[in-house]
XYZ file of C-alpha atoms in Angstrom:
403
model
C -19.976 -5.598 -12.659
C -22.258 -6.139 -15.576
C -19.767 -7.606 -17.914
C -18.640 -9.814 -15.679
C -22.452 -11.157 -14.811
C -22.552 -9.435 -11.471
C -25.500 -7.967 -9.686
C -25.943 -4.637 -9.197
C -28.468 -5.058 -6.283
C -25.570 -7.067 -4.849
C -22.544 -4.721 -5.491
C -20.488 -3.200 -2.567
C -17.867 -0.543 -3.247
C -14.734 -0.153 -0.740
C -12.705 3.213 -1.627
C -9.590 4.409 -0.010
C -8.134 7.470 1.468
C -4.991 8.359 3.149
C -4.552 9.111 6.853
C -3.466 12.452 6.674
C -6.889 13.561 4.581
C -8.789 15.772 7.117
C -11.539 15.065 8.461
C -14.382 17.460 6.343
C -12.327 16.570 3.052
C -13.424 12.878 4.192
C -17.045 13.596 4.902
C -17.789 15.255 1.356
C -15.911 12.435 -0.657
C -18.407 9.706 1.712
C -20.787 11.674 0.704
C -20.118 11.993 -3.231
C -19.096 8.416 -3.234
C -22.875 7.346 -1.745
C -24.503 9.694 -4.024
C -22.868 8.393 -7.362
C -23.166 4.696 -6.274
C -26.978 5.137 -5.528
C -27.362 7.404 -8.777
C -25.213 5.125 -11.313
C -25.181 1.526 -9.409
C -28.361 0.967 -7.241
C -30.061 2.890 -4.620
C -29.218 0.294 -2.299
C -25.793 0.051 -3.148
C -23.607 -0.146 -0.083
C -20.430 2.508 0.241
C -17.780 1.602 2.632
C -14.385 3.953 3.295
C -11.465 2.375 4.392
C -7.985 3.854 5.117
C -5.391 2.867 2.982
C -3.075 2.527 5.910
C -4.922 0.058 7.342
C -5.775 -2.422 4.548
C -2.451 -3.977 3.209
C -2.226 -6.332 6.410
C -5.288 -7.730 5.467
C -3.509 -8.449 2.678
C -0.070 -9.852 4.371
C -2.284 -11.328 6.828
C -4.302 -13.848 4.586
C -1.634 -14.508 1.962
C 1.774 -14.320 3.113
C 1.686 -15.367 6.483
C 2.032 -12.477 8.418
C 0.356 -12.672 11.906
C 0.286 -10.333 14.853
C -1.333 -12.960 17.420
C 1.688 -12.660 18.880
C 4.391 -10.244 18.063
C 3.285 -6.862 16.814
C 3.595 -5.709 12.875
C 4.050 -2.628 11.397
C 2.732 -0.894 8.197
C 4.829 1.465 6.704
C 3.976 3.593 3.689
C 6.432 5.788 2.449
C 4.793 8.356 -0.176
C 6.217 11.599 -1.806
C 4.553 14.123 0.910
C 4.086 11.633 4.377
C 4.713 8.122 5.825
C 2.166 6.561 7.507
C 2.833 3.917 9.833
C 0.221 1.649 10.989
C 0.437 -0.876 13.738
C -1.083 -4.077 14.609
C -1.218 -6.166 17.913
C -3.256 -9.304 18.408
C -4.426 -8.751 14.800
C -6.281 -5.493 15.556
C -5.063 -2.008 14.625
C -3.734 -0.639 17.830
C -2.272 3.274 16.624
C -1.847 4.876 13.188
C 1.358 7.655 12.759
C 1.578 9.880 9.627
C 4.434 12.320 9.496
C 5.634 14.895 6.461
C 8.781 13.155 6.011
C 8.892 11.021 2.900
C 10.479 11.162 -0.482
C 10.368 14.620 -1.140
C 12.310 14.731 2.159
C 14.924 13.442 0.351
C 15.162 14.896 -2.958
C 12.648 18.114 -2.587
C 13.458 21.599 -1.460
C 13.809 22.765 1.946
C 12.109 26.296 2.629
C 14.265 28.920 1.902
C 16.765 26.883 -0.320
C 15.971 26.916 -3.932
C 17.251 24.575 -6.523
C 20.440 25.318 -6.920
C 21.503 24.406 -3.197
C 19.752 20.904 -3.579
C 22.436 18.325 -3.521
C 20.886 16.199 -6.415
C 20.290 18.622 -8.843
C 23.906 20.141 -8.126
C 25.551 16.614 -8.837
C 23.275 15.452 -11.643
C 21.958 18.420 -13.711
C 24.988 18.490 -16.332
C 25.471 14.821 -16.332
C 22.065 14.309 -17.459
C 21.700 17.334 -19.751
C 24.844 15.670 -21.168
C 23.031 12.549 -21.512
C 19.674 13.845 -22.857
C 21.530 15.946 -25.384
C 22.983 12.967 -26.348
C 19.932 10.778 -27.235
C 18.841 13.099 -29.669
C 15.550 13.089 -28.942
C 14.144 16.649 -29.435
C 10.714 16.499 -27.412
C 13.211 14.940 -24.740
C 15.416 17.942 -24.111
C 12.124 20.502 -23.825
C 11.223 18.462 -21.404
C 14.288 18.437 -19.387
C 14.494 21.766 -19.992
C 10.908 22.351 -18.653
C 11.468 20.646 -15.891
C 15.203 22.732 -14.880
C 13.084 26.024 -15.873
C 10.590 25.216 -13.254
C 12.964 24.803 -10.791
C 11.214 22.144 -8.027
C 13.697 19.898 -7.362
C 11.449 17.001 -6.447
C 10.194 17.268 -9.883
C 13.552 17.226 -11.661
C 14.223 14.172 -9.969
C 10.921 12.794 -10.561
C 11.751 12.989 -14.332
C 15.369 11.681 -13.915
C 13.619 8.096 -12.622
C 11.477 8.169 -15.206
C 13.584 8.038 -18.051
C 13.923 4.023 -17.240
C 10.546 3.647 -18.615
C 10.646 6.521 -21.359
C 8.963 4.606 -24.815
C 11.233 7.323 -27.016
C 14.233 6.021 -25.265
C 13.533 2.450 -25.729
C 12.650 2.809 -29.103
C 15.983 3.746 -30.064
C 17.541 0.829 -27.628
C 19.259 3.768 -25.389
C 19.237 3.094 -21.613
C 19.236 5.419 -19.227
C 18.740 4.879 -15.380
C 19.010 7.036 -12.416
C 18.480 4.343 -10.028
C 21.707 2.684 -11.066
C 23.299 5.821 -10.902
C 22.318 6.636 -7.255
C 22.809 2.817 -6.306
C 26.631 3.398 -7.575
C 26.806 6.809 -5.713
C 28.038 5.575 -2.373
C 28.857 9.290 -0.988
C 25.005 9.859 -1.555
C 24.438 6.912 -0.090
C 25.005 8.232 3.408
C 21.876 10.621 3.048
C 19.569 7.835 1.850
C 21.021 5.983 4.636
C 19.948 8.509 6.929
C 16.621 9.045 5.683
C 16.243 5.084 6.438
C 17.242 5.321 9.740
C 15.482 7.952 10.687
C 12.152 6.820 10.037
C 13.403 3.343 12.094
C 14.366 5.752 14.706
C 11.171 7.636 14.556
C 8.806 4.232 14.550
C 10.963 2.860 17.329
C 10.308 5.817 19.395
C 6.376 5.521 18.915
C 6.433 1.942 19.830
C 9.049 2.624 23.096
C 6.041 5.195 24.176
C 3.275 2.948 23.557
C 4.667 0.185 25.129
C 4.816 -1.980 22.134
C 7.801 -4.006 21.785
C 10.001 -4.754 18.214
C 7.565 -6.104 15.626
C 7.492 -9.076 14.146
C 7.310 -8.046 10.761
C 7.711 -4.024 8.861
C 6.312 -4.158 5.799
C 7.182 -1.459 3.642
C 5.503 0.218 0.566
C 4.821 3.271 -1.307
C 6.598 5.224 -4.322
C 9.061 6.243 -1.581
C 9.963 3.092 -0.701
C 12.511 2.299 -3.922
C 14.721 4.597 -1.939
C 15.631 1.209 -0.301
C 16.929 -0.690 -2.890
C 19.515 1.996 -3.491
C 20.862 1.716 -0.017
C 21.237 -2.142 0.277
C 19.871 -5.426 0.488
C 17.206 -6.694 2.688
C 19.401 -8.820 4.874
C 21.247 -5.356 5.465
C 18.249 -3.323 5.820
C 16.733 -5.805 8.119
C 20.098 -5.829 10.212
C 20.352 -2.086 10.990
C 16.597 -1.791 11.643
C 16.628 -4.910 14.309
C 19.573 -2.849 16.338
C 17.632 0.702 16.177
C 14.251 -1.423 17.613
C 16.395 -3.591 19.877
C 18.624 -0.314 21.034
C 15.401 1.901 21.679
C 12.821 -0.300 22.934
C 15.280 -2.639 24.922
C 14.179 -6.379 23.928
C 16.101 -8.296 21.619
C 13.266 -9.235 18.937
C 13.945 -9.898 15.614
C 12.215 -8.181 12.667
C 11.625 -9.215 8.865
C 10.767 -6.868 6.132
C 8.197 -7.662 3.842
C 8.072 -5.598 0.425
C 6.109 -5.888 -2.518
C 6.052 -4.250 -5.837
C 2.528 -3.252 -6.400
C 1.511 -1.618 -3.417
C -1.596 -0.138 -4.627
C -2.577 -3.516 -5.872
C -2.527 -5.264 -2.462
C -4.091 -1.952 -0.587
C -7.572 -2.993 -2.331
C -6.714 -7.088 -2.186
C -6.148 -6.339 1.318
C -9.462 -3.685 1.522
C -11.676 -6.795 -0.175
C -10.125 -9.151 2.340
C -11.657 -6.888 5.629
C -14.545 -8.264 7.577
C -16.759 -5.379 8.601
C -16.285 -5.612 12.191
C -12.076 -4.737 11.038
C -12.881 -1.618 9.268
C -12.140 1.269 11.625
C -15.025 4.515 10.668
C -13.013 6.917 12.474
C -9.612 6.648 13.026
C -9.023 9.653 14.992
C -8.442 7.353 18.603
C -5.935 5.617 16.755
C -3.893 8.693 15.945
C -0.484 9.016 17.824
C 2.349 11.224 17.101
C 5.409 10.934 18.704
C 6.527 14.719 19.741
C 10.439 14.534 20.478
C 9.644 17.337 23.059
C 8.048 16.200 26.351
C 6.747 19.539 26.822
C 4.321 19.023 23.809
C 4.147 15.319 24.012
C 1.771 15.891 27.233
C -0.686 18.333 25.397
C -3.644 16.819 24.040
C -4.020 18.939 21.063
C -0.650 20.817 20.183
C -1.010 23.853 18.293
C 1.545 25.240 16.261
C 1.612 28.644 18.378
C 2.538 26.214 21.788
C 5.656 25.610 19.948
C 7.900 27.796 22.103
C 11.466 27.915 22.898
C 11.348 25.490 25.272
C 9.599 23.093 22.928
C 12.126 24.055 20.311
C 15.089 23.032 22.443
C 13.536 20.038 23.684
C 12.813 19.083 19.561
C 16.884 20.061 18.770
C 18.268 17.599 21.620
C 16.212 14.726 20.731
C 17.421 15.603 17.019
C 21.266 15.743 18.096
C 21.001 12.755 20.368
C 19.413 11.001 16.759
C 22.569 12.571 14.745
C 24.831 11.244 17.794
C 23.302 7.681 17.862
C 23.182 7.239 14.058
C 27.390 7.880 13.937
C 27.524 5.865 16.845
C 25.498 3.137 15.032
C 28.103 2.839 12.392
C 30.374 1.312 15.208
C 27.927 -1.420 15.843
C 26.946 -2.373 11.663
C 29.641 -0.705 9.745
C 28.323 1.520 7.110
C 31.110 0.601 5.138
C 31.373 -3.218 5.130
C 27.170 -3.204 4.974
C 26.568 -0.424 2.252
C 29.679 0.412 0.674
C 29.767 4.027 2.313
C 33.061 5.534 2.904
C 33.412 6.520 6.631
C 36.819 7.575 6.640
C 37.107 10.577 4.119
C 34.289 12.975 5.663
C 32.210 11.285 8.183
C 33.341 13.765 10.787
C 32.670 17.035 8.683
C 28.729 15.091 7.505
C 27.908 15.452 11.359
C 29.015 19.172 11.654
C 26.869 19.834 9.027
C 23.724 18.297 10.064
C 24.022 19.586 13.868
C 24.895 23.399 13.299
C 22.231 24.749 11.304
C 19.634 22.259 13.937
C 18.207 25.384 15.683
C 17.259 27.307 12.713
C 16.053 24.515 10.325
C 13.396 23.796 12.999
C 12.534 27.452 13.399
C 12.681 27.417 9.199
C 10.115 24.379 9.156
C 7.988 25.921 11.866
C 7.436 29.410 9.926
C 7.011 27.485 6.755
C 4.113 25.613 8.302
C 2.324 28.822 9.919
C 2.686 30.151 6.583
C 0.800 27.348 4.848
C -2.197 27.289 7.570
C -2.605 30.931 8.170
C -4.291 30.034 11.239
C -3.772 30.981 14.167
C -5.266 27.520 15.835
C -3.555 25.335 12.978
C -2.497 22.196 14.716
C 0.857 20.598 14.639
C 0.001 17.334 12.415
C 3.331 15.468 13.051
C 7.206 15.495 14.805
C 8.887 18.371 15.349
C 11.807 15.474 15.212
C 11.601 15.718 11.817
C 12.062 19.632 11.148
C 15.463 19.893 11.780
C 16.147 16.952 9.891
C 14.827 17.960 6.833
C 17.016 21.042 6.882
C 20.014 18.544 7.723
C 19.304 16.163 4.935
C 19.346 18.896 2.556
C 22.541 20.592 3.625
C 24.445 17.025 3.858
C 23.299 16.279 0.333
C 24.291 19.631 -1.276
C 27.624 19.302 0.830
C 28.349 16.003 -0.550
C 27.609 16.804 -4.073
C 30.006 19.413 -3.765
C 32.983 17.203 -2.906
């Protein structure tokens, strides 16, 4: 501030937090930010916390022609662990939804499954072992060995992605690109497309439940959003999203995708463009999660122990209806013509793989959540739709890797 000729007395500080942050942690950080700013900047320093799910809208609205005055706009931020949705109508935030279905759901390990049962590890371990050994770079070989020994599939895949930016490889003029390998892997692309369609399907059900129409714009950001580049081009991604929205919501609105290369930067720029009245101090009133079970949909606070056999059966039924829909979608929007996916060879087997362990996989995630929270009163944080889907996605990728 001082080096740029600013005044410390006029300085305002805005900081951003994920919508999934627990309220006690948020309160702690608010207090600490205020204390530090008053000590280090000025006693009258104004500090404002903004959820990172809402801020980007104001960047798009002020610089990219995105406006929610006539039709809704949805922001979708795909991270490693969670995907956050923010819905705007009349240029005001209407709801926020956060689910634990994101990049790690594609590349990571399902509860009870080790790295040896991960499709991406199983298919690419030997290939990349050979590529890295061929570079002659000892430090890279050691780093790869450490990642493999740690046996965390999400870290393994992150390491493969990082090779594109590796300075040692660039110095030697060696190009290794996991993205390019995946882009040309038309069998594994089925798993990636399933992930994308599932996100849109969930969002469409959220909008339908809240009586909101197909969004005019869907902005997509986050580290996990790079998977979209591996699936297809923007016209294809928009086309399939429009069909899903229209089918579930029951309207005919078109949707335009907006993406940027620097999501963290636009969060900051959007936050700076927010007026005082745009800031939502307590996002709890905006939170909504589509449960995928009529029984728990009508409950105000759903605890993990409330998910009984009736709720599980309803969740599995909803998941099964989605899998049926996904494979029927191929008739409306040819996966082979639009994305290069061969739907003739093993598609019937894929459907069976996704369905046959649904109850088992939902129960596995539920048990993992209970063990993680270790609290009989712990609340359900997202939709049980994603519980069997995470298992199905893992099983499908492993099955494909064996073909």
